[in-house]
Amino acid sequence: MAMAVPKLRFSPPQILAIGYATMVLIGTLLLMLPAANQVGQPLPLIDAFFTATSAVCVTGLVIVDTGTFFNAFGQTVIMVLIQVGGLGFMTMATLFALVFQRRISLRDRLVLQEAMNQGSVEGIVRLIRRVLYYSLTIEAVGALIFTLRLAFEMPIHRAFYFGVFHSISFFNNAGFDIFGGFSSLTHYTDDPVMILTSIMLIVLGGLGFIVLSDLADLRHKKKLSLHSKVVLSTTGILILLGTIVILLFEWSNPGTLGRFGVGGKFWGALLQSVSPRTAGVNSVDLTALHQATQFLILILMFIGASPGSTAGGIKTTTFAVTIGAMIAMMRGRQDVVFFRQRIGRERILKALTIILLGLGLVIGVAMVLSAIDNHDFMLILFETMSAFGTVGLSLGLTPELSTFGKILIALTMFAGRVGLLTLVYALKPKKGPEKFRNPEGKIIIG
């Protein structure tokens, strides 16, 4: 009598982690092919793994120059990995299910709920439809503007290819570019068309699809949700403050903004305020920035963009709730209130947990890297924070990392994209509900 094989059942967090890992594996195998690069030789396993992880996790840290090392096939593989990684593999799977009119099961809806960071499965498929519509529409508009602008300096077919690649990369906050020479947008610092289009794509990709959907319904609903209000206000404040501080620090720096006129200074500062959360696009030489500016970028990279978006970091809402809790404590108030609405205690604890987990990961990885790779600590910390926030900004350390260092940074990118809490939930053993609560004790804080 044949023995029954137990059926493996994975939780939604486990499915997400396995799904992203599978995409990284497929991308690694494709990028290793000699047909994927200009040299015609297989890319070393560690370099292919690092590049695939960076693309799937929409980070943008690279070991080889995407624009000159990979050919059209390799760049297309990277572009597809960015799209699937940015929107989420479950979102893309739902797209195929909708196209082929397949039923979306409750289990699929639960995974989508986890992927989109939603409180319930109600309306999740409708949200996914909107995600796909908004994403493809915004990317198409971005690609068209890029194409028309770049057609002045290259053949139209090449301008179209560049436009599509960079629109997908920037909207998904990936930061990959194919301009060559690791140059990103440094040739377009004072070009308002290229800079404004890039900012539009980065910001819209980083706001989160819930906010985009809310904004689309504003004409009918006449009001925004609390989530959208917090995201939009926090995003606006961070962009404004970041731009002002960068202008103050870099105004006369000849290596960055000092060589441009007022317009170039403003566009350069604005992009560098937006990009660390978490696009990885730069229009100035990051190595020439003052250390104070680099430290500001570190903070912005840690905060990241918003929940349910293509970006990483601890997220703007996590940052806002934590600051709100601090202000409430300083004022002697029990509740954290935003826009006349109280924030639940469990959400405050979740925000603090995410921040502490993020700090713990960044500090731990930076310490290990500083022990095994003999590099300046600021370079290591910048690279680690960029990986955790899935940003992609670099001070040039990535190609110089040891094999173990590359693996460690790749794993940090993976953790940053999947989400620390999601990974914790995926790895922890299943436990039943708590049967009792311990008596409350008192300790002195502060």
Short mmCIF file of C-alpha atoms in Angstrom, two decimals:
data_model
loop_
_atom_site.label_atom_id
_atom_site.label_comp_id
_atom_site.label_asym_id
_atom_site.label_seq_id
_atom_site.Cartn_x
_atom_site.Cartn_y
_atom_site.Cartn_z
CA MET A 1 0.00 0.00 0.00
CA ALA A 2 1.51 3.30 -1.12
CA MET A 3 2.19 5.91 1.51
CA ALA A 4 0.47 9.25 1.11
CA VAL A 5 2.91 12.08 0.49
CA PRO A 6 2.13 15.03 2.76
CA LYS A 7 1.18 18.14 0.83
CA LEU A 8 3.37 21.13 1.56
CA ARG A 9 1.44 24.17 2.64
CA PHE A 10 3.20 27.49 2.76
CA SER A 11 1.98 30.63 4.48
CA PRO A 12 1.58 33.84 2.42
CA PRO A 13 4.90 35.29 3.74
CA GLN A 14 6.68 32.05 2.82
CA ILE A 15 5.17 32.08 -0.67
CA LEU A 16 6.36 35.66 -1.19
CA ALA A 17 9.90 34.87 -0.04
CA ILE A 18 10.07 31.72 -2.19
CA GLY A 19 8.62 33.57 -5.18
CA TYR A 20 11.24 36.33 -5.07
CA ALA A 21 14.01 33.76 -4.55
CA THR A 22 12.78 31.83 -7.60
CA MET A 23 12.86 34.97 -9.74
CA VAL A 24 16.43 35.64 -8.58
CA LEU A 25 17.44 32.09 -9.54
CA ILE A 26 15.89 32.36 -13.02
CA GLY A 27 17.49 35.77 -13.56
CA THR A 28 20.88 34.46 -12.45
CA LEU A 29 20.78 31.59 -14.94
CA LEU A 30 19.75 33.87 -17.81
CA LEU A 31 22.38 36.53 -17.07
CA MET A 32 25.10 33.87 -16.90
CA LEU A 33 24.48 32.97 -20.55
CA PRO A 34 27.21 34.12 -22.97
CA ALA A 35 24.40 35.42 -25.21
CA ALA A 36 23.49 37.99 -22.55
CA ASN A 37 26.63 40.14 -22.78
CA GLN A 38 28.89 41.89 -25.27
CA VAL A 39 31.93 39.76 -24.42
CA GLY A 40 30.32 36.44 -25.34
CA GLN A 41 31.68 34.75 -22.20
CA PRO A 42 29.66 33.43 -19.25
CA LEU A 43 29.26 35.99 -16.47
CA PRO A 44 30.67 34.62 -13.18
CA LEU A 45 28.00 33.08 -10.95
CA ILE A 46 28.41 35.59 -8.10
CA ASP A 47 28.19 38.57 -10.47
CA ALA A 48 25.10 37.17 -12.20
CA PHE A 49 23.50 36.38 -8.84
CA PHE A 50 24.23 39.88 -7.54
CA THR A 51 22.86 41.58 -10.68
CA ALA A 52 19.72 39.42 -10.74
CA THR A 53 19.09 40.08 -7.04
CA SER A 54 19.58 43.81 -7.58
CA ALA A 55 17.10 43.79 -10.47
CA VAL A 56 14.42 41.65 -8.78
CA CYS A 57 14.76 43.67 -5.57
CA VAL A 58 14.62 46.88 -7.69
CA THR A 59 17.81 48.18 -6.10
CA GLY A 60 20.24 49.19 -8.84
CA LEU A 61 23.56 48.29 -7.23
CA VAL A 62 25.73 46.82 -9.99
CA ILE A 63 29.09 45.14 -10.36
CA VAL A 64 29.37 45.50 -14.15
CA ASP A 65 28.17 48.46 -16.21
CA THR A 66 24.67 47.62 -17.45
CA GLY A 67 24.95 49.89 -20.50
CA THR A 68 28.26 48.60 -21.86
CA PHE A 69 28.64 45.03 -20.55
CA PHE A 70 25.20 43.56 -21.31
CA ASN A 71 23.77 43.42 -24.83
CA ALA A 72 20.12 43.94 -25.77
CA PHE A 73 19.14 40.45 -24.58
CA GLY A 74 20.84 40.86 -21.20
CA GLN A 75 19.39 44.34 -20.72
CA THR A 76 15.92 43.04 -21.60
CA VAL A 77 16.28 40.28 -19.00
CA ILE A 78 17.18 42.92 -16.43
CA MET A 79 14.24 45.10 -17.54
CA VAL A 80 11.79 42.19 -17.15
CA LEU A 81 13.22 41.31 -13.73
CA ILE A 82 12.77 44.94 -12.67
CA GLN A 83 9.16 44.99 -13.85
CA VAL A 84 8.23 41.71 -12.22
CA GLY A 85 10.19 42.51 -9.06
CA GLY A 86 8.77 46.02 -8.80
CA LEU A 87 5.11 45.16 -9.31
CA GLY A 88 5.48 41.82 -7.50
CA PHE A 89 5.41 38.33 -8.96
CA MET A 90 1.91 37.74 -7.56
CA THR A 91 0.66 40.87 -9.34
CA MET A 92 2.10 39.56 -12.61
CA ALA A 93 0.62 36.09 -11.96
CA THR A 94 -2.76 37.75 -11.38
CA LEU A 95 -2.36 39.55 -14.72
CA PHE A 96 -1.98 36.24 -16.53
CA ALA A 97 -4.90 34.77 -14.59
CA LEU A 98 -7.11 37.69 -15.63
CA VAL A 99 -5.98 37.49 -19.26
CA PHE A 100 -6.73 33.77 -19.46
CA GLN A 101 -9.90 34.18 -17.37
CA ARG A 102 -8.72 31.85 -14.63
CA ARG A 103 -10.32 31.89 -11.19
CA ILE A 104 -8.26 33.56 -8.45
CA SER A 105 -8.48 31.41 -5.35
CA LEU A 106 -8.82 32.57 -1.76
CA ARG A 107 -5.25 31.44 -1.11
CA ASP A 108 -4.03 33.61 -3.99
CA ARG A 109 -5.98 36.53 -2.55
CA LEU A 110 -4.34 36.01 0.85
CA VAL A 111 -0.89 36.13 -0.76
CA LEU A 112 -1.88 39.27 -2.68
CA GLN A 113 -3.07 40.78 0.60
CA GLU A 114 0.35 40.12 2.14
CA ALA A 115 2.17 41.41 -0.95
CA MET A 116 0.19 44.65 -1.06
CA ASN A 117 0.28 45.09 2.73
CA GLN A 118 -3.52 45.25 2.94
CA GLY A 119 -5.66 44.66 6.02
CA SER A 120 -8.12 42.33 4.28
CA VAL A 121 -8.72 40.48 1.00
CA GLU A 122 -11.80 42.58 0.24
CA GLY A 123 -11.36 44.33 -3.11
CA ILE A 124 -7.81 43.01 -3.54
CA VAL A 125 -8.32 41.83 -7.14
CA ARG A 126 -9.86 45.19 -8.07
CA LEU A 127 -6.80 46.87 -6.55
CA ILE A 128 -4.47 44.63 -8.58
CA ARG A 129 -6.30 45.59 -11.77
CA ARG A 130 -5.73 49.23 -10.91
CA VAL A 131 -2.08 48.57 -10.07
CA LEU A 132 -1.51 47.11 -13.53
CA TYR A 133 -3.45 49.89 -15.27
CA TYR A 134 -1.73 52.72 -13.41
CA SER A 135 1.73 51.18 -13.76
CA LEU A 136 1.56 50.51 -17.48
CA THR A 137 -0.03 53.90 -18.18
CA ILE A 138 2.55 55.87 -16.17
CA GLU A 139 5.42 53.87 -17.67
CA ALA A 140 4.07 54.46 -21.19
CA VAL A 141 3.85 58.22 -20.62
CA GLY A 142 7.37 58.28 -19.16
CA ALA A 143 8.74 56.23 -22.05
CA LEU A 144 7.13 58.58 -24.59
CA ILE A 145 8.64 61.72 -22.97
CA PHE A 146 12.07 60.10 -22.69
CA THR A 147 11.88 58.95 -26.30
CA LEU A 148 10.98 62.40 -27.64
CA ARG A 149 13.77 64.02 -25.61
CA LEU A 150 16.48 61.46 -26.43
CA ALA A 151 15.54 61.46 -30.14
CA PHE A 152 17.47 64.75 -30.39
CA GLU A 153 20.75 62.95 -29.67
CA MET A 154 20.28 59.38 -30.99
CA PRO A 155 18.30 57.45 -33.65
CA ILE A 156 14.59 57.17 -32.91
CA HIS A 157 14.61 53.36 -32.44
CA ARG A 158 17.46 53.65 -29.94
CA ALA A 159 15.73 56.57 -28.20
CA PHE A 160 12.57 54.43 -27.90
CA TYR A 161 14.54 51.53 -26.40
CA PHE A 162 16.27 53.86 -23.93
CA GLY A 163 12.94 55.49 -23.10
CA VAL A 164 11.19 52.20 -22.31
CA PHE A 165 14.12 50.84 -20.25
CA HIS A 166 14.55 53.95 -18.11
CA SER A 167 10.83 54.53 -17.66
CA ILE A 168 10.40 50.98 -16.28
CA SER A 169 13.56 51.29 -14.19
CA PHE A 170 12.70 54.67 -12.68
CA PHE A 171 9.01 53.99 -12.03
CA ASN A 172 9.91 50.76 -10.26
CA ASN A 173 12.54 52.71 -8.31
CA ALA A 174 15.27 50.38 -9.58
CA GLY A 175 17.91 52.91 -10.62
CA PHE A 176 19.42 50.81 -13.42
CA ASP A 177 20.54 52.84 -16.42
CA ILE A 178 22.08 52.01 -19.79
CA PHE A 179 23.74 55.35 -20.54
CA GLY A 180 27.10 53.67 -19.93
CA GLY A 181 30.04 54.42 -17.68
CA PHE A 182 27.97 54.15 -14.48
CA SER A 183 26.90 57.71 -15.35
CA SER A 184 23.16 57.58 -14.51
CA LEU A 185 21.78 61.10 -15.19
CA THR A 186 25.01 63.03 -14.57
CA HIS A 187 24.94 64.27 -18.20
CA TYR A 188 21.46 65.74 -17.67
CA THR A 189 21.80 67.60 -14.33
CA ASP A 190 20.44 70.87 -15.74
CA ASP A 191 18.01 69.27 -18.22
CA PRO A 192 14.50 69.95 -16.83
CA VAL A 193 12.78 67.47 -19.19
CA MET A 194 14.94 64.50 -18.17
CA ILE A 195 15.04 65.47 -14.49
CA LEU A 196 11.32 66.29 -14.10
CA THR A 197 10.25 63.14 -15.97
CA SER A 198 12.54 61.04 -13.79
CA ILE A 199 11.18 62.68 -10.63
CA MET A 200 7.60 62.13 -11.78
CA LEU A 201 8.23 58.43 -12.35
CA ILE A 202 10.13 57.97 -9.08
CA VAL A 203 7.56 59.79 -6.94
CA LEU A 204 4.53 58.09 -8.52
CA GLY A 205 6.20 54.70 -8.15
CA GLY A 206 7.09 55.46 -4.54
CA LEU A 207 3.71 56.80 -3.34
CA GLY A 208 2.14 53.36 -3.37
CA PHE A 209 -0.72 51.99 -5.43
CA ILE A 210 -3.21 52.50 -2.60
CA VAL A 211 -2.49 56.23 -2.68
CA LEU A 212 -2.66 56.37 -6.49
CA SER A 213 -6.03 54.62 -6.38
CA ASP A 214 -7.21 57.02 -3.68
CA LEU A 215 -6.14 60.03 -5.75
CA ALA A 216 -7.93 58.64 -8.81
CA ASP A 217 -11.15 58.35 -6.78
CA LEU A 218 -10.80 61.80 -5.20
CA ARG A 219 -13.17 63.40 -7.70
CA HIS A 220 -15.96 61.03 -6.63
CA LYS A 221 -15.17 60.51 -2.94
CA LYS A 222 -14.22 64.16 -2.27
CA LYS A 223 -11.82 63.07 0.49
CA LEU A 224 -8.58 61.14 0.97
CA SER A 225 -8.03 58.29 3.38
CA LEU A 226 -5.85 58.85 6.46
CA HIS A 227 -3.16 56.64 4.90
CA SER A 228 -3.00 58.79 1.76
CA LYS A 229 -2.90 62.02 3.78
CA VAL A 230 0.02 60.76 5.89
CA VAL A 231 1.91 59.45 2.85
CA LEU A 232 1.46 62.61 0.78
CA SER A 233 2.29 65.02 3.62
CA THR A 234 5.34 63.02 4.77
CA THR A 235 6.59 62.62 1.20
CA GLY A 236 6.21 66.34 0.51
CA ILE A 237 7.99 67.35 3.72
CA LEU A 238 10.91 64.97 3.09
CA ILE A 239 11.35 66.16 -0.51
CA LEU A 240 11.20 69.83 0.50
CA LEU A 241 13.56 69.53 3.46
CA GLY A 242 15.95 67.30 1.51
CA THR A 243 16.13 69.77 -1.38
CA ILE A 244 16.76 72.75 0.92
CA VAL A 245 19.49 70.98 2.91
CA ILE A 246 21.26 69.69 -0.21
CA LEU A 247 21.18 73.17 -1.73
CA LEU A 248 22.68 74.64 1.44
CA PHE A 249 25.43 72.01 1.69
CA GLU A 250 26.31 71.74 -2.01
CA TRP A 251 25.60 75.23 -3.42
CA SER A 252 29.26 76.16 -3.84
CA ASN A 253 30.76 72.66 -4.09
CA PRO A 254 32.62 72.66 -7.46
CA GLY A 255 32.43 68.86 -7.64
CA THR A 256 28.62 68.78 -7.50
CA LEU A 257 26.22 71.74 -7.79
CA GLY A 258 28.77 74.57 -7.72
CA ARG A 259 29.47 74.37 -11.46
CA PHE A 260 25.83 74.92 -12.48
CA GLY A 261 23.58 77.95 -12.64
CA VAL A 262 20.61 78.45 -10.34
CA GLY A 263 18.40 76.20 -12.46
CA GLY A 264 20.94 73.36 -12.56
CA LYS A 265 21.50 73.65 -8.82
CA PHE A 266 17.76 73.37 -8.14
CA TRP A 267 17.18 70.39 -10.47
CA GLY A 268 20.25 68.60 -9.11
CA ALA A 269 19.23 69.13 -5.48
CA LEU A 270 15.61 68.16 -6.15
CA LEU A 271 16.54 64.88 -7.85
CA GLN A 272 19.04 64.00 -5.12
CA SER A 273 16.34 64.66 -2.52
CA VAL A 274 13.84 62.39 -4.31
CA SER A 275 16.20 59.64 -5.49
CA PRO A 276 17.36 58.21 -2.13
CA ARG A 277 13.74 57.20 -1.45
CA THR A 278 14.47 54.76 -3.16
CA ALA A 279 15.30 55.12 -6.84
CA GLY A 280 19.10 55.12 -6.97
CA VAL A 281 19.29 57.73 -9.73
CA ASN A 282 21.93 60.43 -9.44
CA SER A 283 22.65 63.54 -11.48
CA VAL A 284 25.81 64.55 -9.59
CA ASP A 285 28.95 62.69 -8.56
CA LEU A 286 28.05 61.18 -5.18
CA THR A 287 31.69 60.72 -4.19
CA ALA A 288 32.18 64.50 -4.45
CA LEU A 289 29.35 65.30 -2.04
CA HIS A 290 30.22 66.68 1.38
CA GLN A 291 30.00 64.06 4.12
CA ALA A 292 27.08 65.95 5.68
CA THR A 293 25.13 65.51 2.43
CA GLN A 294 26.08 61.85 2.22
CA PHE A 295 24.81 61.38 5.77
CA LEU A 296 21.51 63.07 4.85
CA ILE A 297 21.19 60.65 1.94
CA LEU A 298 21.81 57.78 4.37
CA ILE A 299 18.82 58.92 6.45
CA LEU A 300 16.59 59.32 3.38
CA MET A 301 17.59 55.86 2.13
CA PHE A 302 16.64 54.34 5.48
CA ILE A 303 13.21 56.00 5.44
CA GLY A 304 12.46 54.98 1.85
CA ALA A 305 9.12 55.47 0.14
CA SER A 306 5.61 54.31 1.01
CA PRO A 307 3.84 50.98 1.69
CA GLY A 308 2.40 49.08 -1.26
CA SER A 309 4.82 50.77 -3.67
CA THR A 310 7.75 49.64 -5.79
CA ALA A 311 10.24 51.05 -3.27
CA GLY A 312 11.97 49.90 -0.08
CA GLY A 313 13.13 51.32 3.24
CA ILE A 314 11.19 51.35 6.50
CA LYS A 315 8.51 53.39 4.66
CA THR A 316 7.21 56.92 5.16
CA THR A 317 4.24 55.85 7.32
CA THR A 318 6.53 53.95 9.70
CA PHE A 319 8.69 57.05 10.06
CA ALA A 320 5.68 59.34 10.51
CA VAL A 321 4.05 57.14 13.17
CA THR A 322 7.30 56.89 15.13
CA ILE A 323 7.84 60.67 15.03
CA GLY A 324 4.19 61.11 16.03
CA ALA A 325 4.67 58.77 19.01
CA MET A 326 7.75 60.70 20.10
CA ILE A 327 5.91 64.05 19.88
CA ALA A 328 2.91 62.64 21.77
CA MET A 329 5.21 61.38 24.56
CA MET A 330 7.00 64.73 24.76
CA ARG A 331 3.65 66.52 25.06
CA GLY A 332 2.38 64.11 27.70
CA ARG A 333 -0.40 62.76 25.49
CA GLN A 334 -1.56 59.14 25.39
CA ASP A 335 -2.64 59.00 21.74
CA VAL A 336 -0.82 59.53 18.47
CA VAL A 337 -3.18 61.62 16.34
CA PHE A 338 -2.94 62.43 12.62
CA PHE A 339 -5.58 64.53 10.91
CA ARG A 340 -7.90 64.14 13.94
CA GLN A 341 -7.67 60.34 13.85
CA ARG A 342 -5.99 58.18 16.48
CA ILE A 343 -3.36 55.60 15.54
CA GLY A 344 -3.81 52.19 17.13
CA ARG A 345 -1.26 50.90 19.65
CA GLU A 346 -0.46 47.81 17.56
CA ARG A 347 0.52 49.97 14.58
CA ILE A 348 2.87 52.03 16.75
CA LEU A 349 4.51 48.84 18.03
CA LYS A 350 4.78 47.52 14.47
CA ALA A 351 6.47 50.76 13.36
CA LEU A 352 8.99 50.58 16.21
CA THR A 353 9.66 46.91 15.42
CA ILE A 354 10.34 47.65 11.75
CA ILE A 355 12.73 50.49 12.63
CA LEU A 356 14.66 48.40 15.17
CA LEU A 357 14.86 45.42 12.81
CA GLY A 358 16.08 47.68 10.02
CA LEU A 359 18.70 49.35 12.20
CA GLY A 360 19.80 45.96 13.52
CA LEU A 361 20.23 44.56 10.01
CA VAL A 362 22.11 47.61 8.69
CA ILE A 363 24.40 47.83 11.72
CA GLY A 364 25.07 44.08 11.72
CA VAL A 365 25.85 43.88 8.00
CA ALA A 366 28.04 46.99 8.13
CA MET A 367 30.01 45.58 11.07
CA VAL A 368 30.60 42.25 9.32
CA LEU A 369 31.59 43.97 6.07
CA SER A 370 34.02 46.27 7.87
CA ALA A 371 35.61 43.20 9.45
CA ILE A 372 36.07 41.23 6.22
CA ASP A 373 36.52 44.01 3.62
CA ASN A 374 39.19 46.61 4.26
CA HIS A 375 37.35 49.75 3.15
CA ASP A 376 36.39 53.10 4.62
CA PHE A 377 33.46 52.65 7.01
CA MET A 378 31.43 55.46 5.41
CA LEU A 379 31.60 53.60 2.08
CA ILE A 380 30.50 50.36 3.74
CA LEU A 381 27.65 51.98 5.67
CA PHE A 382 26.45 53.83 2.55
CA GLU A 383 26.48 50.61 0.50
CA THR A 384 24.70 48.65 3.21
CA MET A 385 22.00 51.28 3.68
CA SER A 386 21.54 51.50 -0.08
CA ALA A 387 21.06 47.71 -0.24
CA PHE A 388 18.60 47.61 2.68
CA GLY A 389 16.56 50.50 1.25
CA THR A 390 16.73 48.92 -2.26
CA VAL A 391 18.05 52.29 -3.41
CA GLY A 392 21.05 51.55 -5.62
CA LEU A 393 23.06 54.68 -4.90
CA SER A 394 26.74 53.86 -4.45
CA LEU A 395 30.01 55.57 -3.66
CA GLY A 396 31.79 53.10 -5.94
CA LEU A 397 32.33 50.25 -3.48
CA THR A 398 30.19 47.54 -5.10
CA PRO A 399 32.67 46.25 -7.73
CA GLU A 400 35.44 46.16 -5.10
CA LEU A 401 33.57 43.94 -2.63
CA SER A 402 34.85 40.44 -1.87
CA THR A 403 32.76 37.44 -2.87
CA PHE A 404 31.40 37.12 0.65
CA GLY A 405 30.71 40.87 0.71
CA LYS A 406 28.73 40.63 -2.52
CA ILE A 407 26.67 37.75 -1.14
CA LEU A 408 26.00 39.68 2.08
CA ILE A 409 24.89 42.81 0.21
CA ALA A 410 22.72 40.69 -2.12
CA LEU A 411 21.00 39.08 0.89
CA THR A 412 20.49 42.54 2.39
CA MET A 413 18.80 43.67 -0.85
CA PHE A 414 16.57 40.59 -0.71
CA ALA A 415 15.60 41.29 2.91
CA GLY A 416 14.90 44.93 2.06
CA ARG A 417 12.62 44.05 -0.86
CA VAL A 418 10.67 41.19 0.68
CA GLY A 419 10.35 43.06 3.97
CA LEU A 420 11.87 42.26 7.34
CA LEU A 421 8.57 41.45 9.03
CA THR A 422 7.54 39.26 6.09
CA LEU A 423 10.81 37.33 6.39
CA VAL A 424 10.36 36.99 10.15
CA TYR A 425 6.82 35.67 9.66
CA ALA A 426 8.06 33.33 6.90
CA LEU A 427 10.82 31.85 9.08
CA LYS A 428 9.07 31.63 12.44
CA PRO A 429 7.36 28.36 13.48
CA LYS A 430 3.59 28.33 13.66
CA LYS A 431 2.20 28.95 17.13
CA GLY A 432 -1.27 28.86 18.52
CA PRO A 433 -2.96 31.82 20.20
CA GLU A 434 -1.67 32.90 23.60
CA LYS A 435 -3.65 31.14 26.34
CA PHE A 436 -2.83 33.62 29.08
CA ARG A 437 -1.24 37.01 29.73
CA ASN A 438 1.44 37.60 32.34
CA PRO A 439 0.82 40.17 35.08
CA GLU A 440 1.96 43.69 34.24
CA GLY A 441 5.27 44.77 35.69
CA LYS A 442 6.86 48.20 35.89
CA ILE A 443 10.37 49.28 34.90
CA ILE A 444 11.92 52.72 34.76
CA ILE A 445 12.42 54.09 31.22
CA GLY A 446 14.74 56.98 30.36
#
